[in-house]
DNA sequence: ACCGTAGTACGACGCTTATCGTATGAGCCT
DNA sequence: AGGCTCATACGATAAGCGTCGTACTACGGT
């Protein structure tokens, strides 16, 4: 595809991101997504925030590409949803879907993370 | 070591296994341990059993060495405890420790696994 | 029309992991 | 004592993952 740029696969206005249907979210995948310290950190920040957050709003000690990678893992495993708004990409927890599928799971993980952070003297 | 057989490193009577102290158990490690389908299966069986279980009591579609591997991961990450009884090795969930560290976490994971199994028509 | 900013794509690298097979060790039973 | 069974140790192998840097795309503002 030499000269054409927009017809490659672009749908319409906003770029679209692939999200798994609720029914396709697997427990092992969710646990795996949460098992990484960096991603757990992202999820904690997202859970604490009222609104959806920009990727860059979450400070992480990793490069931008690595950051993209972690957000994608979270999205593809059904933990967060993402959508483009202008040049930014907004992120939010899929609380409703997860609560419906695995009642109480996310809350207990977040609570466990809080408790452990307190125990270890972090925040 | 040609002729010597027993002095290689054998301690005393019962072989001893390394377990992490409760304070050293990390949430990310526990989640990681539970994120594998095979190990989640082991944990579910262990949770359903009243008594401690022999390794071989849990049927897994993997080789024996792989089985040993998964049990060790669960033990080293603080999810189960193991002890030798005669020729067998008994396994049990570290329910108390985990409940103290991460209240409700194990229960919600087990419940989530049950729900998902029901949804997928397995058991 | 241009540039800057936000994020992606892609390839690379090193480490971890899930799996296996075979050989070995530890304890029970006859 | 000898054999049986449960489980380990030790490679080996192949796949996956976290990380990075650089090059690229997509929007929005001036």
XYZ file of N, CA, C and O (backbone and C1' of nucleotides) in Angstrom, chain A residues 54 64 68 72 87 89, chain C residues 5-10:
66
model
N -5.873 9.878 31.876
C -4.909 9.906 30.796
C -3.760 8.947 31.137
O -3.444 8.770 32.305
N 8.013 4.926 27.997
C 6.675 5.105 27.439
C 6.190 3.845 26.742
O 5.015 3.488 26.839
N 2.770 1.703 27.536
C 1.778 1.299 26.545
C 1.504 -0.198 26.630
O 0.355 -0.640 26.612
N -2.023 -2.050 27.501
C -2.637 -2.968 26.542
C -2.944 -4.315 27.184
O -4.006 -4.900 26.943
N -6.082 13.604 21.274
C -4.774 12.970 21.212
C -4.492 12.105 22.414
O -3.562 11.304 22.410
N -5.528 9.259 25.486
C -6.262 8.004 25.590
C -6.716 7.865 27.030
O -5.887 7.842 27.944
P 6.090 19.746 23.217
O 4.850 18.877 23.733
C 3.530 19.349 23.517
C 2.582 18.170 23.424
C 2.986 16.959 24.276
O 1.838 16.463 24.924
C 2.600 16.288 22.062
P 1.972 15.388 26.076
O 1.189 14.160 25.440
C -0.177 14.340 25.083
C -0.706 13.045 24.523
C -0.271 11.819 25.320
O -1.372 10.935 25.473
C 0.456 11.635 23.068
P -1.193 9.628 26.362
O -0.877 8.561 25.234
C -1.885 8.261 24.283
C -1.273 7.504 23.130
C -0.723 6.120 23.511
O -1.504 5.104 22.918
C 0.687 7.292 22.002
P -1.016 3.584 22.971
O -0.352 3.391 21.525
C -1.119 3.749 20.394
C -0.451 3.222 19.135
C -0.090 1.744 19.190
O -0.400 1.174 17.925
C 1.851 3.020 18.763
P -0.349 -0.356 17.711
O 0.880 -0.566 16.733
C 1.368 0.518 15.922
C 2.552 0.035 15.096
C 2.821 -1.466 15.170
O 3.385 -1.873 13.928
C 4.640 -0.299 16.139
P 3.595 -3.387 13.580
O 5.160 -3.544 13.740
C 6.013 -2.482 13.285
C 7.448 -2.762 13.670
C 7.725 -4.251 13.930
O 8.930 -4.596 13.290
C 8.445 -2.975 15.750
